């Protein structure tokens, strides 16, 4: 409502509006909080409503990183990303941005810059509608990881050449409000991953009427992210050769559905090792000097305070 008011009545704006983020209303009008990343989302909404030249998110890291620094200490900021690349990283575990933060900016094609409150002179990351080439020769910009994932496999010979089988399976997931991340299929089976197993038990009871159910817990999704990376000749072979060389088994692979993301599932205990291995093996640990990119010139921007 505030963003709508500011856009329609610019004459009533103070010279420098200071807006509290993180707050919103429920469907019945009660005041509530927006949850993790709520202040960033507030800034994006206001920036989109005002048609800002740039939306700035001030947080505790110098931009979107090439990996989680808690897993890879040598992870470095990625200077330029596309909205699609940043959204994939946010969804698959990068906690710098909440996945919904970028939606208002994407709708209005407004660049988003992620900056470090403690190091304001760092260039940070600039997120734009179009991607720039990655530093890595493999076109990869970052390795993300989502842990505590559960994989569910439905096996049924009734799936073979049968129409409507997939619809029946996903209707069950939808009715139980279960969000599915990755999906792979064969002639007689479907495998999906979910990151919230709290509603799985009742859904599985229904799915058992469709086919034999296999459940694997304590898994992790590793995502190799970069515009055009999944279609880059040799990337998949290189990734899985690296993993096989150190004995990391792959439970599931998702490739082809996204032009920016090659995802696969490993055991939870192998996740950190896989991320470190790929970060090094794909050349993301090599420091590069970014010439002329990310200079933080003063410009109109909608900013968010440090995110939680």
CSV table of C-alpha atoms in Angstrom, one decimal:
chain,number,residue,atom,x,y,z
A,1,UNK,CA,0.0,0.0,0.0
A,2,UNK,CA,2.8,2.4,0.8
A,3,UNK,CA,4.6,1.7,-2.4
A,4,UNK,CA,1.3,2.3,-4.3
A,5,UNK,CA,0.8,5.6,-2.5
A,6,UNK,CA,4.3,6.8,-3.1
A,7,UNK,CA,4.0,6.0,-6.8
A,8,UNK,CA,0.6,7.8,-7.2
A,9,UNK,CA,1.4,10.8,-5.0
A,10,UNK,CA,5.1,11.8,-5.6
A,11,UNK,CA,4.4,15.4,-4.4
A,12,UNK,CA,3.7,14.1,-0.9
A,13,UNK,CA,7.0,12.3,-0.6
A,14,UNK,CA,9.6,13.6,1.9
A,15,UNK,CA,13.0,14.5,0.4
A,16,UNK,CA,14.3,11.2,1.8
A,17,UNK,CA,11.6,8.7,2.8
A,18,UNK,CA,12.7,6.1,5.4
A,19,UNK,CA,10.5,3.1,5.2
A,20,UNK,CA,10.4,0.2,7.6
A,21,UNK,CA,10.7,-3.1,5.8
A,22,UNK,CA,9.8,-6.6,6.9
A,23,UNK,CA,6.2,-5.7,7.8
A,24,UNK,CA,3.0,-6.6,5.9
A,25,UNK,CA,-0.6,-7.6,6.3
A,26,UNK,CA,-2.5,-10.9,6.3
A,27,UNK,CA,-5.4,-11.5,4.0
A,28,UNK,CA,-7.8,-10.4,6.8
A,29,UNK,CA,-5.9,-7.1,7.4
A,30,UNK,CA,-3.8,-8.0,10.5
A,31,UNK,CA,-0.2,-6.7,10.8
A,32,UNK,CA,2.4,-9.4,10.3
A,33,UNK,CA,6.0,-10.0,9.4
A,34,UNK,CA,7.1,-11.1,6.0
A,35,UNK,CA,9.7,-13.7,7.2
A,36,UNK,CA,13.3,-14.1,6.2
A,37,UNK,CA,14.4,-11.6,3.6
A,38,UNK,CA,11.3,-9.5,4.2
A,39,UNK,CA,13.1,-6.2,4.3
A,40,UNK,CA,14.8,-7.0,1.0
A,41,UNK,CA,11.4,-7.8,-0.5
A,42,UNK,CA,10.0,-4.5,0.8
A,43,UNK,CA,12.8,-2.6,-0.9
A,44,UNK,CA,12.2,-4.4,-4.2
A,45,UNK,CA,8.5,-3.7,-4.1
A,46,UNK,CA,9.0,0.0,-3.4
A,47,UNK,CA,11.8,0.3,-6.0
A,48,UNK,CA,9.5,-1.3,-8.6
A,49,UNK,CA,6.6,0.9,-7.7
A,50,UNK,CA,8.8,4.0,-8.0
A,51,UNK,CA,10.5,2.9,-11.2
A,52,UNK,CA,13.9,3.2,-9.5
A,53,UNK,CA,17.1,3.1,-11.7
A,54,UNK,CA,18.5,0.5,-9.2
A,55,UNK,CA,17.5,-1.4,-6.1
A,56,UNK,CA,20.2,-1.9,-3.6
A,57,UNK,CA,20.2,-4.7,-1.0
A,58,UNK,CA,22.7,-4.1,1.8
A,59,UNK,CA,23.6,-7.3,3.7
A,60,UNK,CA,26.5,-9.0,5.4
A,61,UNK,CA,28.4,-10.3,2.4
A,62,UNK,CA,29.9,-8.6,-0.6
A,63,UNK,CA,27.4,-9.8,-3.1
A,64,UNK,CA,26.3,-13.2,-4.3
A,65,UNK,CA,29.2,-15.6,-3.8
A,66,UNK,CA,30.6,-18.5,-5.9
A,67,UNK,CA,29.7,-20.9,-3.0
A,68,UNK,CA,28.6,-20.8,0.6
A,69,UNK,CA,31.7,-19.4,2.5
A,70,UNK,CA,30.9,-21.7,5.4
A,71,UNK,CA,31.6,-24.6,3.1
A,72,UNK,CA,34.2,-23.0,0.8
A,73,UNK,CA,36.3,-20.4,2.6
A,74,UNK,CA,37.8,-19.2,-0.6
A,75,UNK,CA,34.4,-18.4,-2.2
A,76,UNK,CA,34.4,-15.0,-3.9
A,77,UNK,CA,31.8,-12.5,-5.0
A,78,UNK,CA,30.3,-12.9,-8.5
A,79,UNK,CA,30.3,-9.5,-10.0
A,80,UNK,CA,27.5,-9.9,-12.6
A,81,UNK,CA,24.6,-12.3,-12.7
A,82,UNK,CA,21.3,-12.5,-14.5
A,83,UNK,CA,18.0,-12.5,-12.7
A,84,UNK,CA,17.6,-16.2,-13.7
A,85,UNK,CA,21.0,-17.1,-12.3
A,86,UNK,CA,20.5,-15.2,-9.0
A,87,UNK,CA,17.0,-16.7,-8.6
A,88,UNK,CA,18.4,-20.3,-9.1
A,89,UNK,CA,21.1,-19.6,-6.5
A,90,UNK,CA,18.6,-18.1,-4.0
A,91,UNK,CA,16.2,-21.1,-4.4
A,92,UNK,CA,18.9,-23.7,-4.1
A,93,UNK,CA,20.4,-22.5,-0.9
A,94,UNK,CA,22.2,-19.1,-1.2
A,95,UNK,CA,20.9,-17.2,1.8
A,96,UNK,CA,22.0,-13.7,0.6
A,97,UNK,CA,18.7,-13.2,-1.1
A,98,UNK,CA,15.2,-14.7,-0.6
A,99,UNK,CA,13.9,-16.2,-3.9
A,100,UNK,CA,10.9,-13.8,-3.9
A,101,UNK,CA,13.1,-10.7,-3.5
A,102,UNK,CA,13.9,-10.4,-7.2
A,103,UNK,CA,10.3,-10.8,-8.5
A,104,UNK,CA,9.3,-7.1,-8.4
A,105,UNK,CA,12.6,-6.1,-10.0
A,106,UNK,CA,12.3,-8.7,-12.7
A,107,UNK,CA,8.8,-7.5,-13.5
A,108,UNK,CA,10.1,-4.0,-14.1
A,109,UNK,CA,13.6,-4.9,-15.4
A,110,UNK,CA,15.3,-2.9,-12.6
A,111,UNK,CA,18.9,-3.9,-11.8
A,112,UNK,CA,19.5,-5.1,-8.3
A,113,UNK,CA,22.9,-4.5,-6.6
A,114,UNK,CA,23.9,-6.6,-3.5
A,115,UNK,CA,26.3,-4.7,-1.2
A,116,UNK,CA,28.1,-5.3,2.1
A,117,UNK,CA,27.1,-3.1,5.0
A,118,UNK,CA,30.5,-3.7,6.7
A,119,UNK,CA,32.5,-3.0,3.5
A,120,UNK,CA,30.6,-0.3,1.6
A,121,UNK,CA,33.4,0.2,-0.9
A,122,UNK,CA,33.2,-3.4,-2.2
A,123,UNK,CA,31.6,-3.5,-5.7
A,124,UNK,CA,29.3,-6.3,-4.7
A,125,UNK,CA,27.1,-8.1,-7.2
A,126,UNK,CA,25.0,-6.5,-9.9
A,127,UNK,CA,22.0,-8.5,-11.0
A,128,UNK,CA,20.5,-7.6,-14.4
A,129,UNK,CA,18.0,-9.0,-16.9
A,130,UNK,CA,20.7,-10.3,-19.2
A,131,UNK,CA,23.7,-12.4,-18.2
A,132,UNK,CA,27.3,-11.7,-18.8
A,133,UNK,CA,29.8,-14.4,-19.6
A,134,UNK,CA,31.2,-16.3,-16.5
A,135,UNK,CA,34.8,-16.0,-15.5
A,136,UNK,CA,35.1,-19.8,-15.6
A,137,UNK,CA,35.8,-21.5,-18.9
A,138,UNK,CA,33.0,-23.9,-18.0
A,139,UNK,CA,30.5,-20.9,-17.9
A,140,UNK,CA,29.8,-21.7,-14.2
A,141,UNK,CA,29.3,-18.8,-11.8
A,142,UNK,CA,28.4,-20.5,-8.5
A,143,UNK,CA,27.8,-23.9,-6.8
A,144,UNK,CA,24.7,-23.9,-4.5
A,145,UNK,CA,23.6,-26.6,-2.1
A,146,UNK,CA,20.3,-27.4,-0.4
A,147,UNK,CA,20.5,-30.0,2.4
A,148,UNK,CA,18.0,-32.1,4.3
A,149,UNK,CA,16.3,-33.2,1.1
A,150,UNK,CA,14.1,-36.3,0.7
A,151,UNK,CA,13.7,-38.2,-2.5
A,152,UNK,CA,10.5,-40.1,-3.3
A,153,UNK,CA,10.4,-42.7,-6.1
A,154,UNK,CA,7.1,-44.1,-7.5
A,155,UNK,CA,7.6,-47.3,-9.5
A,156,UNK,CA,4.7,-48.8,-11.5
A,157,UNK,CA,4.4,-50.7,-14.7
A,158,UNK,CA,1.0,-49.1,-15.1
A,159,UNK,CA,2.9,-45.9,-16.1
A,160,UNK,CA,4.1,-47.5,-19.3
A,161,UNK,CA,2.3,-45.9,-22.3
A,162,UNK,CA,-0.4,-44.7,-19.9
A,163,UNK,CA,-1.8,-41.2,-20.3
A,164,UNK,CA,-2.7,-39.3,-17.1
A,165,UNK,CA,-0.3,-41.2,-14.8
A,166,UNK,CA,1.9,-38.2,-14.1
A,167,UNK,CA,-1.1,-36.0,-13.5
A,168,UNK,CA,-2.4,-38.5,-10.8
A,169,UNK,CA,1.0,-38.4,-9.0
A,170,UNK,CA,1.3,-34.6,-8.9
A,171,UNK,CA,-2.3,-34.2,-8.0
A,172,UNK,CA,-1.5,-36.0,-4.8
A,173,UNK,CA,1.5,-33.8,-4.1
A,174,UNK,CA,-0.6,-30.7,-4.8
A,175,UNK,CA,-3.5,-31.7,-2.6
A,176,UNK,CA,-1.1,-32.3,0.3
A,177,UNK,CA,0.6,-28.9,-0.3
A,178,UNK,CA,4.0,-30.6,-1.0
A,179,UNK,CA,6.4,-28.5,-3.0
A,180,UNK,CA,8.5,-30.6,-5.4
A,181,UNK,CA,12.0,-29.4,-6.4
A,182,UNK,CA,13.6,-31.8,-8.9
A,183,UNK,CA,11.8,-34.4,-11.1
A,184,UNK,CA,13.2,-37.2,-13.2
A,185,UNK,CA,11.3,-40.0,-15.0
A,186,UNK,CA,11.9,-43.3,-16.7
A,187,UNK,CA,9.5,-45.6,-18.5
A,188,UNK,CA,8.1,-47.1,-15.3
A,189,UNK,CA,9.2,-44.7,-12.5
A,190,UNK,CA,9.2,-41.1,-11.3
A,191,UNK,CA,11.6,-39.6,-8.8
A,192,UNK,CA,11.1,-36.3,-7.1
A,193,UNK,CA,12.8,-34.4,-4.3
A,194,UNK,CA,11.1,-32.4,-1.5
A,195,UNK,CA,12.7,-30.2,1.1
A,196,UNK,CA,9.8,-30.3,3.6
A,197,UNK,CA,8.9,-33.9,4.5
A,198,UNK,CA,6.4,-33.0,7.2
A,199,UNK,CA,3.3,-33.8,5.0
A,200,UNK,CA,4.9,-36.7,3.2
A,201,UNK,CA,3.4,-39.5,5.3
A,202,UNK,CA,-0.2,-38.9,4.3
A,203,UNK,CA,0.8,-38.3,0.6
A,204,UNK,CA,2.8,-41.6,0.5
A,205,UNK,CA,-0.2,-43.5,1.9
A,206,UNK,CA,-2.2,-42.3,-1.2
A,207,UNK,CA,0.7,-42.9,-3.6
A,208,UNK,CA,1.0,-46.5,-2.5
A,209,UNK,CA,-2.3,-47.1,-4.3
A,210,UNK,CA,-0.5,-46.0,-7.6
A,211,UNK,CA,2.7,-47.9,-7.3
A,212,UNK,CA,5.6,-49.1,-5.1
A,213,UNK,CA,7.1,-46.2,-3.1
A,214,UNK,CA,10.8,-45.8,-2.2
A,215,UNK,CA,11.9,-43.0,0.2
A,216,UNK,CA,15.4,-41.8,0.8
A,217,UNK,CA,16.2,-39.2,3.4
A,218,UNK,CA,19.2,-37.1,4.4
A,219,UNK,CA,20.1,-36.2,0.9
A,220,UNK,CA,21.3,-32.9,-0.6
A,221,UNK,CA,20.8,-31.1,-3.9
A,222,UNK,CA,23.9,-29.6,-5.5
A,223,UNK,CA,23.3,-27.0,-8.2
A,224,UNK,CA,25.9,-25.9,-10.7
A,225,UNK,CA,24.7,-22.5,-11.9
A,226,UNK,CA,25.7,-20.4,-14.9
A,227,UNK,CA,23.9,-19.1,-17.9
A,228,UNK,CA,24.4,-21.7,-20.7
A,229,UNK,CA,26.5,-23.9,-18.5
A,230,UNK,CA,24.3,-27.0,-18.7
A,231,UNK,CA,24.5,-27.1,-22.5
A,232,UNK,CA,28.3,-26.4,-22.5
A,233,UNK,CA,30.0,-29.4,-24.2
A,234,UNK,CA,31.7,-31.6,-21.7
A,235,UNK,CA,30.5,-29.9,-18.5
A,236,UNK,CA,28.3,-32.8,-17.3
A,237,UNK,CA,31.0,-35.3,-18.0
A,238,UNK,CA,33.6,-33.2,-16.2
A,239,UNK,CA,31.3,-32.8,-13.1
A,240,UNK,CA,30.5,-36.4,-12.7
A,241,UNK,CA,34.1,-37.5,-13.5
A,242,UNK,CA,35.2,-35.3,-10.6
A,243,UNK,CA,32.6,-36.7,-8.3
A,244,UNK,CA,33.3,-40.3,-9.3
A,245,UNK,CA,37.0,-39.8,-8.9
A,246,UNK,CA,36.6,-39.3,-5.1
A,247,UNK,CA,33.8,-41.9,-4.6
A,248,UNK,CA,30.8,-39.5,-4.4
A,249,UNK,CA,27.8,-41.4,-5.6
A,250,UNK,CA,25.0,-39.5,-7.4
A,251,UNK,CA,21.4,-40.5,-6.5
A,252,UNK,CA,19.5,-38.4,-9.1
A,253,UNK,CA,20.3,-36.0,-12.0
A,254,UNK,CA,18.2,-33.1,-13.4
A,255,UNK,CA,19.5,-31.7,-16.7
A,256,UNK,CA,17.8,-30.1,-19.7
A,257,UNK,CA,14.9,-28.3,-17.9
A,258,UNK,CA,17.0,-25.2,-17.2
A,259,UNK,CA,19.5,-23.4,-19.3
A,260,UNK,CA,21.3,-22.1,-16.2
A,261,UNK,CA,21.3,-25.0,-13.8
A,262,UNK,CA,22.7,-28.5,-13.7
A,263,UNK,CA,21.4,-30.2,-10.5
A,264,UNK,CA,22.0,-33.6,-8.9
A,265,UNK,CA,21.4,-35.3,-5.6
A,266,UNK,CA,24.0,-36.8,-3.3
A,267,UNK,CA,24.0,-38.2,0.2
A,268,UNK,CA,23.9,-35.5,2.8
A,269,UNK,CA,27.2,-36.5,4.2
A,270,UNK,CA,28.9,-36.0,0.8
A,271,UNK,CA,27.4,-32.6,0.1
A,272,UNK,CA,30.1,-30.3,1.5
A,273,UNK,CA,32.8,-32.4,-0.1
A,274,UNK,CA,31.0,-32.2,-3.5
A,275,UNK,CA,30.7,-28.4,-3.3
A,276,UNK,CA,34.3,-27.9,-2.4
A,277,UNK,CA,35.5,-30.3,-5.1
A,278,UNK,CA,33.4,-28.7,-7.9
A,279,UNK,CA,34.3,-25.2,-6.8
A,280,UNK,CA,38.0,-26.1,-7.2
A,281,UNK,CA,37.5,-28.4,-10.2
A,282,UNK,CA,35.5,-25.8,-12.2
A,283,UNK,CA,38.0,-23.1,-11.6
A,284,UNK,CA,35.9,-20.9,-9.3
A,285,UNK,CA,38.6,-20.7,-6.6
A,286,UNK,CA,40.8,-18.7,-8.9
A,287,UNK,CA,40.8,-15.0,-8.0
A,288,UNK,CA,40.3,-12.6,-11.0
A,289,UNK,CA,40.5,-8.9,-11.1
A,290,UNK,CA,37.2,-7.4,-12.4
A,291,UNK,CA,38.2,-4.4,-14.6
A,292,UNK,CA,35.6,-1.7,-14.8
A,293,UNK,CA,32.7,-3.8,-13.4
A,294,UNK,CA,30.7,-3.0,-10.4
A,295,UNK,CA,31.7,0.6,-9.7
A,296,UNK,CA,29.2,1.8,-7.2
A,297,UNK,CA,28.3,5.2,-8.5
A,298,UNK,CA,25.7,7.3,-6.7
A,299,UNK,CA,22.3,7.0,-8.3
A,300,UNK,CA,18.6,6.8,-7.2
A,301,UNK,CA,18.1,3.5,-5.5
A,302,UNK,CA,15.7,1.7,-3.2
A,303,UNK,CA,17.8,0.2,-0.4
A,304,UNK,CA,17.3,-2.4,2.2
A,305,UNK,CA,18.9,-2.5,5.6
A,306,UNK,CA,21.1,-5.5,6.4
A,307,UNK,CA,19.0,-8.6,5.8
A,308,UNK,CA,18.4,-11.3,8.4
